N, CA, C and O atoms as a GROMACS GRO file, in nm:
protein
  340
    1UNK      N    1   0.082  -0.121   0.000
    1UNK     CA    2   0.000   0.000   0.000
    1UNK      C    3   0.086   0.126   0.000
    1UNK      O    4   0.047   0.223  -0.066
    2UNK      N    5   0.195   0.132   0.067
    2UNK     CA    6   0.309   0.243   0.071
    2UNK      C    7   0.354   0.233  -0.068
    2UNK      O    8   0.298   0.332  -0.116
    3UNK      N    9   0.406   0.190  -0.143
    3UNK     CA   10   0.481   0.200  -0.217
    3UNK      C   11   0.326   0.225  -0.358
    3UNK      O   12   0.379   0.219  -0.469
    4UNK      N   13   0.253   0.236  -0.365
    4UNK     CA   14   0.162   0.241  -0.450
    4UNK      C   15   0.080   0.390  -0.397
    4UNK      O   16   0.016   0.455  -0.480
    5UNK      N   17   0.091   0.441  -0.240
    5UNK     CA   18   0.047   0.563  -0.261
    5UNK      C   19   0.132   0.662  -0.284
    5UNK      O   20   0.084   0.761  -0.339
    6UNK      N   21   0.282   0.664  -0.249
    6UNK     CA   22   0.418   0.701  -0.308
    6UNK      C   23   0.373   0.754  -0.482
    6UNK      O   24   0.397   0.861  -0.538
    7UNK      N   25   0.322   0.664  -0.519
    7UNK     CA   26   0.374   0.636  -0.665
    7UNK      C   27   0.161   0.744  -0.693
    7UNK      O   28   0.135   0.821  -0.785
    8UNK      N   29   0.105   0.718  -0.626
    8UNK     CA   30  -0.031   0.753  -0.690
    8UNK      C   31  -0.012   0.934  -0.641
    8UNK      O   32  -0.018   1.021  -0.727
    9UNK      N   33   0.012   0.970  -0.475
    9UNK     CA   34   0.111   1.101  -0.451
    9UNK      C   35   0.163   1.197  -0.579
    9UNK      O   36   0.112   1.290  -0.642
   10UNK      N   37   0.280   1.132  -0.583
   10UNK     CA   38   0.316   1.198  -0.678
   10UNK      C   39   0.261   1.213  -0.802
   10UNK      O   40   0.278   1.327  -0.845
   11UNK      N   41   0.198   1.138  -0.879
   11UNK     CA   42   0.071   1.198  -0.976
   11UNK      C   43  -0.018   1.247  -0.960
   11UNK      O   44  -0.092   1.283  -1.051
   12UNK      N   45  -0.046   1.270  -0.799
   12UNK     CA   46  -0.148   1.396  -0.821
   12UNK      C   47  -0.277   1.334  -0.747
   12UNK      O   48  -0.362   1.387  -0.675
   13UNK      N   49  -0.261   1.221  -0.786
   13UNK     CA   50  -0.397   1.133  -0.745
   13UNK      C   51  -0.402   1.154  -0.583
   13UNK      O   52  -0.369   1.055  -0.517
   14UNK      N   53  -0.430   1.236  -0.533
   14UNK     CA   54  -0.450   1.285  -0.384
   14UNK      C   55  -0.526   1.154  -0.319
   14UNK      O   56  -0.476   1.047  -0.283
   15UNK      N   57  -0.644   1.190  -0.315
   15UNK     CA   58  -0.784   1.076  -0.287
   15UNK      C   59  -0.729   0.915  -0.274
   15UNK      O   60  -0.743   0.827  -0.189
   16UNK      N   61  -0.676   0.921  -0.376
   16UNK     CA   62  -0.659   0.751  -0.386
   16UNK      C   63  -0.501   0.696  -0.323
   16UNK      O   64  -0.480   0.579  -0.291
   17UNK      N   65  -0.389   0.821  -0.314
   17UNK     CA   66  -0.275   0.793  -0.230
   17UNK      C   67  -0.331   0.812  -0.090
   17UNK      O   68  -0.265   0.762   0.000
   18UNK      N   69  -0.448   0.881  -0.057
   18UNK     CA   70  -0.477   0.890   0.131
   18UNK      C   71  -0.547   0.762   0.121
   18UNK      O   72  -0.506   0.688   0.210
   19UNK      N   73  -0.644   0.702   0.042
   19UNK     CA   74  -0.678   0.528   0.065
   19UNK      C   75  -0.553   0.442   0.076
   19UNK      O   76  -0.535   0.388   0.185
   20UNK      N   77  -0.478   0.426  -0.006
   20UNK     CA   78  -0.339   0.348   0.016
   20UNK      C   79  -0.305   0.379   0.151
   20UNK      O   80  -0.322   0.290   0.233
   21UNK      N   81  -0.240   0.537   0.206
   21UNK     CA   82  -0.168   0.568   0.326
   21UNK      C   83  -0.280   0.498   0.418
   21UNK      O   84  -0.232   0.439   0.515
   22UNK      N   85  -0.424   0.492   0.408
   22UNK     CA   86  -0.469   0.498   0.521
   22UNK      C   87  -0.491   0.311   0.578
   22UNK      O   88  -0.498   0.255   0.687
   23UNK      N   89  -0.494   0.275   0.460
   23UNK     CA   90  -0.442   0.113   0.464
   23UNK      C   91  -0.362   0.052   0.514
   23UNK      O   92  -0.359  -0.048   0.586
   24UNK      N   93  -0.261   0.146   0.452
   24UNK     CA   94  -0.092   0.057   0.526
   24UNK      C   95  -0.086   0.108   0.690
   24UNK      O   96  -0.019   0.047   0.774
   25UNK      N   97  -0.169   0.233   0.721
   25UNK     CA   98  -0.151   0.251   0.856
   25UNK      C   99  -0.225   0.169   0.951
   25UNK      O  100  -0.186   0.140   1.064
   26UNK      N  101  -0.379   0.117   0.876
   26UNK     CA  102  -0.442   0.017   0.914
   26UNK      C  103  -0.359  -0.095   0.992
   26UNK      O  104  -0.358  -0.135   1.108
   27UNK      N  105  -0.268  -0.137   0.841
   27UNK     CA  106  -0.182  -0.260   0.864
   27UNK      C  107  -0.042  -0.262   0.953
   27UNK      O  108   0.033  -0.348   0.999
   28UNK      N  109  -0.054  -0.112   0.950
   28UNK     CA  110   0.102  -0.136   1.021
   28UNK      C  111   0.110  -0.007   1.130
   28UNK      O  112   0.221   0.046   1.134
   29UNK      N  113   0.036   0.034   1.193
   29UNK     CA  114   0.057   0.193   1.280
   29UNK      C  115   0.130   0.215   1.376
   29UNK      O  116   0.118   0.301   1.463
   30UNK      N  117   0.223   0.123   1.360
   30UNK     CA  118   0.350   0.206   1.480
   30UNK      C  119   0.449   0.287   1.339
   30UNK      O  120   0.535   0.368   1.374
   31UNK      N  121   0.430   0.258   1.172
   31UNK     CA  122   0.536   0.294   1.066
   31UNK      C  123   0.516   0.482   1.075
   31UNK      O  124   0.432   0.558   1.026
   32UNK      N  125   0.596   0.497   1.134
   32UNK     CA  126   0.602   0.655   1.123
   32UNK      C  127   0.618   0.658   0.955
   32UNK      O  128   0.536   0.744   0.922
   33UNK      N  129   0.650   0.632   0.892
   33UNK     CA  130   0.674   0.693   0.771
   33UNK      C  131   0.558   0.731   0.685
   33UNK      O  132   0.560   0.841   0.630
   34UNK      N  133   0.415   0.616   0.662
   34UNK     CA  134   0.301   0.568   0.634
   34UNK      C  135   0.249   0.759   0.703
   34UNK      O  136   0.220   0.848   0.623
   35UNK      N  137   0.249   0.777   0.830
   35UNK     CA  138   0.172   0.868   0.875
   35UNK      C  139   0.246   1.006   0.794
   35UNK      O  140   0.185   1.100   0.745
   36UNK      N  141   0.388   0.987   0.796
   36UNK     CA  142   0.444   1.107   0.703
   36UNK      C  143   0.383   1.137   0.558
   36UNK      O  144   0.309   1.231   0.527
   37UNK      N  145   0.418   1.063   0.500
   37UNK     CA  146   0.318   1.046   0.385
   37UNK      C  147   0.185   1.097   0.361
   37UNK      O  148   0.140   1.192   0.297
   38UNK      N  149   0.129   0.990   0.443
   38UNK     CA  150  -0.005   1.083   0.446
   38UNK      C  151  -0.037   1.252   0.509
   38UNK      O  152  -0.140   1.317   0.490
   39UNK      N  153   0.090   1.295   0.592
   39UNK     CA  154   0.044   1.398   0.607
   39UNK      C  155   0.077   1.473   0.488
   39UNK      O  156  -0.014   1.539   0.439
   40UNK      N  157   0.211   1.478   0.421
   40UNK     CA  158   0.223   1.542   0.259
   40UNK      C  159   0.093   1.525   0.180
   40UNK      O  160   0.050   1.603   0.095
   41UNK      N  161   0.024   1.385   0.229
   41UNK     CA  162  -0.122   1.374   0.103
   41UNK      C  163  -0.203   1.522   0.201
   41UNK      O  164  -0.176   1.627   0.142
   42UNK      N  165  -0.259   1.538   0.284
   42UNK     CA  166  -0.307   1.594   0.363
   42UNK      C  167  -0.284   1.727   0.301
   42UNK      O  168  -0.378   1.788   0.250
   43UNK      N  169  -0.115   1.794   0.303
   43UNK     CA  170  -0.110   1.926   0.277
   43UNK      C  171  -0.085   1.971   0.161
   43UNK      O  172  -0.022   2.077   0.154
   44UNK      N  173  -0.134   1.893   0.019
   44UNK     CA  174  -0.127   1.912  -0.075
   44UNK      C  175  -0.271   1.936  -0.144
   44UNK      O  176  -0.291   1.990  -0.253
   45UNK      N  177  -0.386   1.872  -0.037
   45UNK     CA  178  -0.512   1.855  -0.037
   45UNK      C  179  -0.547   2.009   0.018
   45UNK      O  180  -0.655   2.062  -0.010
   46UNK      N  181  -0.486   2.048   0.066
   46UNK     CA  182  -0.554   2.159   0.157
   46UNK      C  183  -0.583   2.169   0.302
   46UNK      O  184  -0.639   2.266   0.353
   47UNK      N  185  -0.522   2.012   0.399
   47UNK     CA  186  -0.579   2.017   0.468
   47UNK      C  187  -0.482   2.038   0.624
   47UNK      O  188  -0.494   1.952   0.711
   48UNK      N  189  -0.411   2.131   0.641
   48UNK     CA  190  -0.315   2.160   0.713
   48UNK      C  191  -0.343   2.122   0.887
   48UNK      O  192  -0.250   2.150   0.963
   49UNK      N  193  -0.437   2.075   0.930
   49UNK     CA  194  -0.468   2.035   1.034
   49UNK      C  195  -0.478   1.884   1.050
   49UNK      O  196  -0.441   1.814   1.144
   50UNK      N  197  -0.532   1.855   0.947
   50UNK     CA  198  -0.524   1.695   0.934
   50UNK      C  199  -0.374   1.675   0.912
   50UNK      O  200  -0.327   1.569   0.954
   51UNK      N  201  -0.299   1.755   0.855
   51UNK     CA  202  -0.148   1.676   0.826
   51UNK      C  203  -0.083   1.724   0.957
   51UNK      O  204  -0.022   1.620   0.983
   52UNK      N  205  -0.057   1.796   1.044
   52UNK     CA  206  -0.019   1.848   1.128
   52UNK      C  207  -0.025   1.736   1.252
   52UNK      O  208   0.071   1.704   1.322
   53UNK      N  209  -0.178   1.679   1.262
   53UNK     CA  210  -0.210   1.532   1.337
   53UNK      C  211  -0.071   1.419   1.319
   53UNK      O  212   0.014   1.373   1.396
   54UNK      N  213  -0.109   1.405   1.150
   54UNK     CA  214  -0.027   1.305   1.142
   54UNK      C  215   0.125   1.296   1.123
   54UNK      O  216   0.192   1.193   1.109
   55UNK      N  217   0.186   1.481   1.126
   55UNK     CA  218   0.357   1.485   1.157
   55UNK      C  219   0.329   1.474   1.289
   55UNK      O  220   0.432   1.432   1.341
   56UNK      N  221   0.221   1.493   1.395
   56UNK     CA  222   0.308   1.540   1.526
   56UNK      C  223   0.299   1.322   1.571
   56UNK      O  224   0.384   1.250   1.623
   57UNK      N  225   0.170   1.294   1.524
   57UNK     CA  226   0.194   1.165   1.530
   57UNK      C  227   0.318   1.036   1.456
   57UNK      O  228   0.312   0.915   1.478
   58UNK      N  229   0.400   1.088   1.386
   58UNK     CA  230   0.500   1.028   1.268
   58UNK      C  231   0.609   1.066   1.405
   58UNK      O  232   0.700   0.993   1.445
   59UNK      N  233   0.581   1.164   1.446
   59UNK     CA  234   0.730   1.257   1.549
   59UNK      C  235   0.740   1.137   1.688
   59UNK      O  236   0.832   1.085   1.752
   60UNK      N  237   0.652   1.133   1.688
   60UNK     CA  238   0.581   1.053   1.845
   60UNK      C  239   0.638   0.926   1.789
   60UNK      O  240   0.717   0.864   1.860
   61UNK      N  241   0.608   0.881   1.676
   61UNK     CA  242   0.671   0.721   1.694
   61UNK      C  243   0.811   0.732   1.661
   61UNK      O  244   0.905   0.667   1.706
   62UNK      N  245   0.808   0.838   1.565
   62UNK     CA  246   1.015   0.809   1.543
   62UNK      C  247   1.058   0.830   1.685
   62UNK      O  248   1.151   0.752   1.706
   63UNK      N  249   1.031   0.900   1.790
   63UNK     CA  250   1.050   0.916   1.880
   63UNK      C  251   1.107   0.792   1.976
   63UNK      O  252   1.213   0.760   2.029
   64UNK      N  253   0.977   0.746   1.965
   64UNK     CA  254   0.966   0.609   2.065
   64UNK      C  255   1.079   0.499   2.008
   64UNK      O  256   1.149   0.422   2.074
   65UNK      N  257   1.073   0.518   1.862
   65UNK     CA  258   1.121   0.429   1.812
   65UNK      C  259   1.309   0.411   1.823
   65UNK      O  260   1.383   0.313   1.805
   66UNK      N  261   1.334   0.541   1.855
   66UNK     CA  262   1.472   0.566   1.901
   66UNK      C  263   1.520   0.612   2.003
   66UNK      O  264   1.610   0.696   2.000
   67UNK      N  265   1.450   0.545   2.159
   67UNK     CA  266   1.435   0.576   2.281
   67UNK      C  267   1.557   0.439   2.245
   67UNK      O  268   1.564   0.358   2.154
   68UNK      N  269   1.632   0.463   2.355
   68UNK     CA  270   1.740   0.351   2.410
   68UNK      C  271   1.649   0.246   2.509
   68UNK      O  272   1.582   0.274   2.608
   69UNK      N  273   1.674   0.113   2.442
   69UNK     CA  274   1.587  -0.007   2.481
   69UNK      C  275   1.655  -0.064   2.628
   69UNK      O  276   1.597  -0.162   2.673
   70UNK      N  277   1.765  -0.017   2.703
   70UNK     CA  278   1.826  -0.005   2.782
   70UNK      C  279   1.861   0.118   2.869
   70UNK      O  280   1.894   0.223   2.815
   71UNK      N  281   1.855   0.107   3.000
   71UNK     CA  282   1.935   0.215   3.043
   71UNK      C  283   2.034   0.291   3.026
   71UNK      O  284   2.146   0.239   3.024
   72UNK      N  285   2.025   0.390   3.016
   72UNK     CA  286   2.196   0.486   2.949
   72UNK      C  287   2.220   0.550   3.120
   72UNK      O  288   2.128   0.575   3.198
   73UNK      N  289   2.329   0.563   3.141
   73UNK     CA  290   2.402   0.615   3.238
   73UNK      C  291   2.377   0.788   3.217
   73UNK      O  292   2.423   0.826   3.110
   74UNK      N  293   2.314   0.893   3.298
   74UNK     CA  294   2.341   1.005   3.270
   74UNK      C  295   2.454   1.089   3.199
   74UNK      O  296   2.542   1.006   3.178
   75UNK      N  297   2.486   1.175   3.164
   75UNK     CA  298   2.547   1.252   3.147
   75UNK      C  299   2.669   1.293   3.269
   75UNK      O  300   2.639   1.349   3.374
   76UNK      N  301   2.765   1.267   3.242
   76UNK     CA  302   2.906   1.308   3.359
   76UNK      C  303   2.878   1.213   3.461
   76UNK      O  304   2.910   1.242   3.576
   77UNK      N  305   2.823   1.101   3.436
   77UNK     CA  306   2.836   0.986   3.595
   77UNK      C  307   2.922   0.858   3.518
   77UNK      O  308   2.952   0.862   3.399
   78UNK      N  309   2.957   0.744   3.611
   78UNK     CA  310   3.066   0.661   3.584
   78UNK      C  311   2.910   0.540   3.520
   78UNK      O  312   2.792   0.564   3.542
   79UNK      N  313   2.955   0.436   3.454
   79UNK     CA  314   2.844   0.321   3.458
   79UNK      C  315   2.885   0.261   3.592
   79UNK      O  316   3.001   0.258   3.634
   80UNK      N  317   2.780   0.213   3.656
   80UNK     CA  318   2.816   0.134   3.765
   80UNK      C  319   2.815  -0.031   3.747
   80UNK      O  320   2.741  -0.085   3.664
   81UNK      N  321   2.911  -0.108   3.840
   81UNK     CA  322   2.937  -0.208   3.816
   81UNK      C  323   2.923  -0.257   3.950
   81UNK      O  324   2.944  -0.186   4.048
   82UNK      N  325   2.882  -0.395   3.956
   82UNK     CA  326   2.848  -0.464   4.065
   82UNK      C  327   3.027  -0.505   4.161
   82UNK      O  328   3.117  -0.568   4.104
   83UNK      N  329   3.037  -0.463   4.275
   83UNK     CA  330   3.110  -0.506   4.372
   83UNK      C  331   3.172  -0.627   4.347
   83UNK      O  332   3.107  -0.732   4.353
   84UNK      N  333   3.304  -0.626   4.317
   84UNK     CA  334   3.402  -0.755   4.357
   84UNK      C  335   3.384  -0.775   4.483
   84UNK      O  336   3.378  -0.688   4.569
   85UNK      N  337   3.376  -0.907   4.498
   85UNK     CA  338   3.352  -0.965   4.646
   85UNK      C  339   3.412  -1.111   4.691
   85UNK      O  340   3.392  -1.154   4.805
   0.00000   0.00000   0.00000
């Protein structure tokens, strides 16, 4: 569905690339990219509030998506290591 509203997008075909975007988000809605997309379909349509939804929502998952899956040690502290004993 991404790669076919990509391709319908850029010809112009507005209507029928936000059915594709809104499919693949169906199928896949953590893909920040899918929501990017559709917000370009959004502000090419006219509709600057609807795309605005879906950058601040695209922001929110790239977000999440590049949170450290582990603890990081602050800034200026040592990593700590468990006691020889």
């Amino acid at each position: 569905h991404e790669a076919r509203g990509l391709v319908l997008r850029d010809m112009g075909q507005h209507a029928e690339a936000l059915d594709d975007f809104d499919s693949a988000i169906d199928l896949e809605p953590s893909n920040f990219n899918d929501f990017t997309n559709r917000g370009i379909v959004f502000l090419r349509m006219g509709k600057p509030e609807d795309a605005l939804n879906d950058f601040n929502t695209a922001l929110q998952l790239r977000w999440e998506d590049a949170k450290p899956k582990t603890p990081v040690a602050p800034l200026g502290t040592a990593p700590t290591t468990p006691a020889a004993g």
